[in-house]
mmCIF file of C-alpha atoms in Angstrom:
data_model
loop_
_atom_site.group_PDB
_atom_site.id
_atom_site.type_symbol
_atom_site.label_atom_id
_atom_site.label_comp_id
_atom_site.label_asym_id
_atom_site.label_seq_id
_atom_site.Cartn_x
_atom_site.Cartn_y
_atom_site.Cartn_z
ATOM 1 C CA ASP A 1 0.000 0.000 0.000
ATOM 2 C CA TRP A 2 3.038 2.281 -0.241
ATOM 3 C CA ILE A 3 4.978 3.956 -3.041
ATOM 4 C CA LEU A 4 8.340 5.443 -2.056
ATOM 5 C CA ALA A 5 10.044 7.567 -4.701
ATOM 6 C CA GLY A 6 13.568 8.876 -4.235
ATOM 7 C CA VAL A 7 14.653 12.168 -5.790
ATOM 8 C CA ALA A 8 18.411 12.653 -5.367
ATOM 9 C CA SER A 9 20.571 15.642 -6.258
ATOM 10 C CA SER A 10 24.158 16.726 -5.830
ATOM 11 C CA GLU A 11 23.085 18.993 -2.959
ATOM 12 C CA SER A 12 20.619 16.795 -1.069
ATOM 13 C CA GLY A 13 17.494 14.797 -1.910
ATOM 14 C CA ALA A 14 14.151 13.527 -0.689
ATOM 15 C CA VAL A 15 11.846 10.529 -0.643
ATOM 16 C CA HIS A 16 8.222 11.172 -1.608
ATOM 17 C CA VAL A 17 5.790 8.954 0.273
ATOM 18 C CA PHE A 18 2.468 7.875 -1.254
ATOM 19 C CA HIS A 19 -0.194 5.708 0.408
ATOM 20 C CA ARG A 20 -3.108 3.893 -1.195
ATOM 21 C CA GLU A 21 -6.454 5.036 0.159
ATOM 22 C CA ALA A 22 -10.061 4.468 -0.810
ATOM 23 C CA GLY A 23 -9.979 7.148 -3.476
ATOM 24 C CA GLY A 24 -6.577 6.207 -4.890
ATOM 25 C CA TRP A 25 -3.013 7.184 -4.104
ATOM 26 C CA ALA A 26 -2.377 10.138 -1.819
ATOM 27 C CA GLN A 27 0.936 11.778 -0.988
ATOM 28 C CA LEU A 28 1.406 11.697 2.775
ATOM 29 C CA ASP A 29 4.907 12.975 3.331
ATOM 30 C CA VAL A 30 8.289 13.957 1.950
ATOM 31 C CA LEU A 31 11.254 12.523 3.836
ATOM 32 C CA ARG A 32 14.345 14.718 4.008
ATOM 33 C CA PRO A 33 17.491 14.402 6.098
ATOM 34 C CA LEU A 34 17.994 16.920 8.888
ATOM 35 C CA LEU A 35 21.179 18.135 7.212
ATOM 36 C CA ALA A 36 21.709 18.569 3.474
ATOM 37 C CA THR A 37 22.897 15.163 2.291
ATOM 38 C CA PRO A 38 24.072 14.830 -1.322
ATOM 39 C CA ALA A 39 22.480 11.945 -3.250
ATOM 40 C CA PHE A 40 19.971 11.179 -0.475
ATOM 41 C CA GLY A 41 17.332 9.014 -2.155
ATOM 42 C CA PHE A 42 19.596 7.695 -4.927
ATOM 43 C CA THR A 43 18.885 4.132 -3.758
ATOM 44 C CA LEU A 44 15.983 2.720 -1.755
ATOM 45 C CA ALA A 45 15.094 -0.603 -0.156
ATOM 46 C CA ALA A 46 11.824 -1.218 1.659
ATOM 47 C CA GLU A 47 10.361 -4.282 3.329
ATOM 48 C CA GLY A 48 7.545 -4.405 5.860
ATOM 49 C CA ASP A 49 7.944 -1.486 8.257
ATOM 50 C CA THR A 50 11.549 -0.707 7.306
ATOM 51 C CA LEU A 51 12.910 1.702 4.703
ATOM 52 C CA VAL A 52 16.594 2.207 3.888
ATOM 53 C CA VAL A 53 17.674 5.246 1.889
ATOM 54 C CA GLY A 54 21.148 5.410 0.365
ATOM 55 C CA ALA A 55 23.154 8.633 0.070
ATOM 56 C CA PHE A 56 26.411 7.625 -1.559
ATOM 57 C CA LEU A 57 27.804 11.185 -1.790
ATOM 58 C CA ASP A 58 27.224 12.069 1.867
ATOM 59 C CA GLY A 59 30.290 13.877 3.157
ATOM 60 C CA ARG A 60 29.570 13.936 6.896
ATOM 61 C CA ASP A 61 32.601 11.740 7.639
ATOM 62 C CA ALA A 62 34.710 12.339 4.522
ATOM 63 C CA PRO A 63 33.922 13.769 1.072
ATOM 64 C CA GLY A 64 31.830 11.207 -0.804
ATOM 65 C CA ALA A 65 32.153 8.606 1.956
ATOM 66 C CA GLY A 66 28.389 7.964 1.889
ATOM 67 C CA SER A 67 25.721 6.859 4.326
ATOM 68 C CA ALA A 68 22.447 4.921 4.582
ATOM 69 C CA HIS A 69 19.413 6.248 6.475
ATOM 70 C CA VAL A 70 16.973 3.842 8.117
ATOM 71 C CA TYR A 71 13.309 4.693 8.715
ATOM 72 C CA THR A 72 10.654 2.750 10.631
ATOM 73 C CA LEU A 73 6.935 2.861 9.873
ATOM 74 C CA LEU A 74 4.901 3.968 12.900
ATOM 75 C CA GLY A 75 1.231 3.958 11.961
ATOM 76 C CA THR A 76 1.266 5.962 8.752
ATOM 77 C CA THR A 77 4.461 7.885 9.518
ATOM 78 C CA TRP A 78 7.941 6.922 8.379
ATOM 79 C CA ALA A 79 10.138 7.960 11.304
ATOM 80 C CA ALA A 80 13.924 8.340 11.146
ATOM 81 C CA ALA A 81 15.552 5.539 13.146
ATOM 82 C CA THR A 82 19.318 5.565 12.542
ATOM 83 C CA ILE A 83 22.082 6.478 10.089
ATOM 84 C CA LEU A 84 24.557 3.794 9.043
ATOM 85 C CA THR A 85 28.103 4.568 7.908
ATOM 86 C CA PRO A 86 31.265 2.489 7.394
ATOM 87 C CA ASP A 87 33.381 1.761 10.452
ATOM 88 C CA ASP A 88 36.356 3.501 8.829
ATOM 89 C CA PRO A 89 34.911 5.929 6.259
ATOM 90 C CA SER A 90 37.161 7.254 3.520
ATOM 91 C CA ALA A 91 36.777 9.818 0.765
ATOM 92 C CA ASP A 92 34.799 8.691 -2.299
ATOM 93 C CA GLU A 93 33.980 5.309 -0.778
ATOM 94 C CA ASN A 94 30.368 5.781 -1.991
ATOM 95 C CA PHE A 95 28.826 3.703 0.806
ATOM 96 C CA GLY A 96 25.100 3.586 0.034
ATOM 97 C CA ALA A 97 25.430 3.370 -3.753
ATOM 98 C CA SER A 98 23.273 0.250 -3.430
ATOM 99 C CA VAL A 99 21.070 -1.022 -0.607
ATOM 100 C CA SER A 100 19.206 -4.314 -0.344
ATOM 101 C CA LEU A 101 17.046 -5.472 2.557
ATOM 102 C CA SER A 102 15.884 -8.978 3.450
ATOM 103 C CA GLY A 103 14.209 -9.508 6.815
ATOM 104 C CA ASP A 104 16.717 -8.635 9.527
ATOM 105 C CA ARG A 105 19.644 -8.452 7.100
ATOM 106 C CA LEU A 106 20.861 -5.517 5.057
ATOM 107 C CA VAL A 107 23.671 -5.207 2.518
ATOM 108 C CA ILE A 108 25.091 -1.831 1.541
ATOM 109 C CA GLY A 109 27.453 -1.444 -1.390
ATOM 110 C CA ALA A 110 30.530 0.781 -1.313
ATOM 111 C CA PRO A 111 31.983 0.580 -4.841
ATOM 112 C CA GLY A 112 34.669 3.176 -4.135
ATOM 113 C CA ASP A 113 36.197 1.241 -1.231
ATOM 114 C CA ASP A 114 40.001 1.024 -1.582
ATOM 115 C CA GLY A 115 40.670 -1.697 0.983
ATOM 116 C CA VAL A 116 41.747 -4.319 -1.573
ATOM 117 C CA ALA A 117 42.736 -2.076 -4.480
ATOM 118 C CA PRO A 118 41.785 1.395 -5.708
ATOM 119 C CA ASP A 119 38.013 1.435 -6.305
ATOM 120 C CA ALA A 120 37.829 -2.353 -5.931
ATOM 121 C CA GLY A 121 34.718 -1.948 -3.777
ATOM 122 C CA ALA A 122 33.211 -3.750 -0.807
ATOM 123 C CA LEU A 123 29.910 -4.990 0.615
ATOM 124 C CA TYR A 124 28.870 -4.148 4.174
ATOM 125 C CA LEU A 125 26.450 -6.541 5.885
ATOM 126 C CA PHE A 126 24.290 -5.439 8.814
ATOM 127 C CA GLU A 127 21.933 -7.468 11.012
ATOM 128 C CA ARG A 128 19.064 -6.261 13.168
ATOM 129 C CA ASP A 129 18.615 -7.361 16.755
ATOM 130 C CA ALA A 130 16.624 -6.023 19.710
ATOM 131 C CA THR A 131 18.863 -2.961 19.946
ATOM 132 C CA GLY A 132 18.814 -2.046 16.267
ATOM 133 C CA TRP A 133 21.134 -2.519 13.296
ATOM 134 C CA ARG A 134 24.681 -3.683 13.966
ATOM 135 C CA PRO A 135 27.624 -4.365 11.605
ATOM 136 C CA ALA A 136 27.893 -8.067 10.821
ATOM 137 C CA SER A 137 30.632 -8.414 8.200
ATOM 138 C CA ARG A 138 32.456 -6.733 5.356
ATOM 139 C CA LEU A 139 33.000 -8.610 2.098
ATOM 140 C CA ALA A 140 35.828 -7.666 -0.244
ATOM 141 C CA PRO A 141 37.461 -10.666 -1.943
ATOM 142 C CA ALA A 142 41.239 -10.298 -1.936
ATOM 143 C CA ASP A 143 41.556 -10.860 -5.691
ATOM 144 C CA LEU A 144 39.279 -8.017 -6.759
ATOM 145 C CA ALA A 145 40.833 -5.974 -9.543
ATOM 146 C CA PRO A 146 41.361 -2.210 -9.319
ATOM 147 C CA ARG A 147 38.220 -0.340 -10.405
ATOM 148 C CA ALA A 148 36.098 -3.496 -10.166
ATOM 149 C CA ARG A 149 33.700 -1.371 -8.064
ATOM 150 C CA LEU A 150 32.058 -4.226 -6.206
ATOM 151 C CA GLY A 151 28.891 -2.796 -4.756
ATOM 152 C CA PRO A 152 25.664 -3.342 -6.702
ATOM 153 C CA ALA A 153 24.136 -6.215 -4.691
ATOM 154 C CA ARG A 154 20.845 -7.968 -4.000
ATOM 155 C CA LEU A 155 20.091 -9.991 -0.892
ATOM 156 C CA ASP A 156 17.436 -12.617 -0.292
ATOM 157 C CA GLY A 157 17.557 -14.630 2.919
ATOM 158 C CA GLU A 158 20.896 -16.431 3.025
ATOM 159 C CA ARG A 159 21.838 -15.769 -0.591
ATOM 160 C CA MET A 160 23.333 -12.733 -2.254
ATOM 161 C CA ILE A 161 24.516 -11.674 -5.702
ATOM 162 C CA ALA A 162 26.746 -8.714 -6.533
ATOM 163 C CA LEU A 163 28.450 -7.100 -9.513
ATOM 164 C CA ALA A 164 32.173 -6.373 -9.732
ATOM 165 C CA GLY A 165 33.390 -5.160 -13.101
ATOM 166 C CA SER A 166 32.377 -7.752 -15.678
ATOM 167 C CA GLU A 167 31.696 -10.464 -13.090
ATOM 168 C CA LEU A 168 28.636 -11.596 -11.177
ATOM 169 C CA LEU A 169 29.612 -12.850 -7.717
ATOM 170 C CA THR A 170 27.387 -15.225 -5.759
ATOM 171 C CA PHE A 171 27.478 -15.601 -1.978
ATOM 172 C CA GLU A 172 25.776 -17.809 0.590
ATOM 173 C CA LEU A 173 25.478 -17.549 4.369
ATOM 174 C CA SER A 174 26.379 -20.712 6.265
ATOM 175 C CA GLY A 175 27.213 -21.079 9.939
ATOM 176 C CA GLY A 176 27.107 -17.324 10.388
ATOM 177 C CA THR A 177 29.698 -16.674 7.677
ATOM 178 C CA TRP A 178 29.192 -15.325 4.154
ATOM 179 C CA SER A 179 31.211 -17.295 1.597
ATOM 180 C CA GLU A 180 31.692 -16.675 -2.097
ATOM 181 C CA LEU A 181 30.343 -19.547 -4.187
ATOM 182 C CA GLU A 182 31.378 -18.689 -7.727
ATOM 183 C CA ARG A 183 31.789 -15.990 -10.340
ATOM 184 C CA LEU A 184 30.193 -15.676 -13.729
ATOM 185 C CA THR A 185 31.544 -13.396 -16.435
ATOM 186 C CA ARG A 186 28.683 -11.406 -17.916
ATOM 187 C CA GLY A 187 30.356 -8.430 -19.624
ATOM 188 C CA PRO A 188 30.589 -4.829 -18.439
ATOM 189 C CA PHE A 189 27.072 -3.730 -19.339
ATOM 190 C CA VAL A 190 24.911 -5.195 -16.569
ATOM 191 C CA THR A 191 23.054 -2.270 -15.016
ATOM 192 C CA ASP A 192 20.631 -3.962 -12.635
ATOM 193 C CA LEU A 193 20.010 -7.267 -10.943
ATOM 194 C CA ALA A 194 17.350 -8.963 -8.842
ATOM 195 C CA LEU A 195 17.247 -12.043 -6.621
ATOM 196 C CA ALA A 196 14.401 -14.106 -5.192
ATOM 197 C CA GLY A 197 14.976 -17.560 -3.769
ATOM 198 C CA ASP A 198 16.658 -19.723 -6.413
ATOM 199 C CA VAL A 199 16.270 -17.198 -9.233
ATOM 200 C CA ALA A 200 18.546 -14.325 -10.210
ATOM 201 C CA VAL A 201 17.845 -11.897 -13.049
ATOM 202 C CA LEU A 202 20.318 -9.569 -14.774
ATOM 203 C CA GLY A 203 19.511 -6.557 -16.920
ATOM 204 C CA LEU A 204 21.676 -6.213 -20.046
ATOM 205 C CA PRO A 205 20.475 -3.014 -21.718
ATOM 206 C CA SER A 206 23.581 -2.765 -23.896
ATOM 207 C CA ALA A 207 23.843 -6.378 -25.024
ATOM 208 C CA ASP A 208 26.583 -6.801 -27.629
ATOM 209 C CA ASP A 209 24.499 -9.028 -29.864
ATOM 210 C CA ALA A 210 23.110 -6.828 -32.646
ATOM 211 C CA ALA A 211 19.819 -8.685 -32.423
ATOM 212 C CA GLN A 212 19.597 -7.588 -28.806
ATOM 213 C CA ALA A 213 20.732 -3.998 -29.308
ATOM 214 C CA GLY A 214 17.700 -2.756 -27.378
ATOM 215 C CA GLY A 215 18.729 -4.744 -24.322
ATOM 216 C CA ALA A 216 18.088 -8.122 -22.737
ATOM 217 C CA VAL A 217 17.345 -9.885 -19.490
ATOM 218 C CA GLU A 218 19.042 -13.089 -18.396
ATOM 219 C CA VAL A 219 17.718 -15.510 -15.767
ATOM 220 C CA PHE A 220 19.881 -17.812 -13.624
ATOM 221 C CA ALA A 221 19.126 -20.628 -11.184
ATOM 222 C CA PHE A 222 20.934 -21.219 -7.891
ATOM 223 C CA ASP A 223 19.704 -24.787 -7.467
ATOM 224 C CA SER A 224 22.772 -26.259 -9.160
ATOM 225 C CA ALA A 225 26.512 -25.780 -9.090
ATOM 226 C CA PRO A 226 27.662 -23.986 -11.064
ATOM 227 C CA CYS A 227 24.728 -21.609 -11.499
ATOM 228 C CA ARG A 228 23.128 -22.169 -14.858
ATOM 229 C CA SER A 229 21.360 -19.857 -17.220
ATOM 230 C CA LEU A 230 17.698 -20.835 -17.523
ATOM 231 C CA ALA A 231 17.306 -19.274 -20.943
ATOM 232 C CA THR A 232 19.122 -17.387 -23.652
ATOM 233 C CA PRO A 233 19.010 -13.678 -22.831
ATOM 234 C CA ARG A 234 15.624 -12.450 -23.928
ATOM 235 C CA PRO A 235 15.574 -9.224 -25.988
ATOM 236 C CA VAL A 236 13.559 -6.344 -24.582
ATOM 237 C CA SER A 237 12.838 -2.900 -25.963
ATOM 238 C CA TRP A 238 14.152 -0.717 -23.122
ATOM 239 C CA GLY A 239 17.437 1.096 -23.144
ATOM 240 C CA LYS A 240 17.674 0.877 -19.371
ATOM 241 C CA GLN A 241 15.998 -1.457 -16.874
ATOM 242 C CA ARG A 242 14.983 -1.625 -13.233
ATOM 243 C CA LEU A 243 14.440 -5.227 -12.265
ATOM 244 C CA GLU A 244 12.240 -6.758 -9.571
ATOM 245 C CA ILE A 245 11.115 -10.362 -8.981
ATOM 246 C CA ASP A 246 7.747 -11.108 -7.436
#
C-alpha cells in the first residue's frame, strides 16, 4: 500500500511517500534528512515497516564517503531511526550506492572502497537485533581488480549476488559466515540485478548481440553448481531497466 520515490541531487534529496487510500493514491509525506545530504534518495530498499535510503555522496565523515538512512513505519508515519556509515569511512567510498534489505539483514554497497585495491569496492552486511542494526561483516574478496567497483548487490535470505566489473559474484550464508560460491563473467554492461529464492535476473540493456541492441534480461538458477542460465538472454525494448522479482 506504499509507493516510495527517491529524488536525489548533488546537494541533497528527498523521498516522496504515497499511500493507497479508498480514493486512490495520496501523498502523505516527503522525507528529508535533517542536514543537506548529497544523493539522499539515490537508492531505496523497503520491506515491511523498514525503509533504507542510500546517500552515496554524503560527506559527513569524509567527502563522498556515503551513508544509509533507516526509517521505521509507525502507523502511517515513516520515522527516522538511525544512520549507518562504514566503520572507517574514507573519501569517495560511496557507501550507500546500493542497498538491499531482506528480513533482519541488510547489505550496503561501497563501490569506491580502496581496501583491496583502488576502487575495488566492498559490501557491508548489517543485522538487526533487539537494539537495532549492527555491523555483521564486510566482504571484499582479496583478488578483486582495481576499479572493479564491487557494490551493486541484492540480498534474499541467506543468498546474495553482486556485480564487480564484468563479473557476477554469488554468496551464501552458512554457519554465520558469508562465503563466495562462484563468479560468472557477464560483460561490463549489466546495469541492474534482482534475486528471489533460487532465481537471479540480470539486466543487459547494452547487449553486444546486434539482435539484442535494445537490451536483454538473463535468468539464472541457484539450485545447481555452477549456477546455470535458464534461458538465452531475452531481448527487450528498453534502453535501461529496473528489475524486480515477485
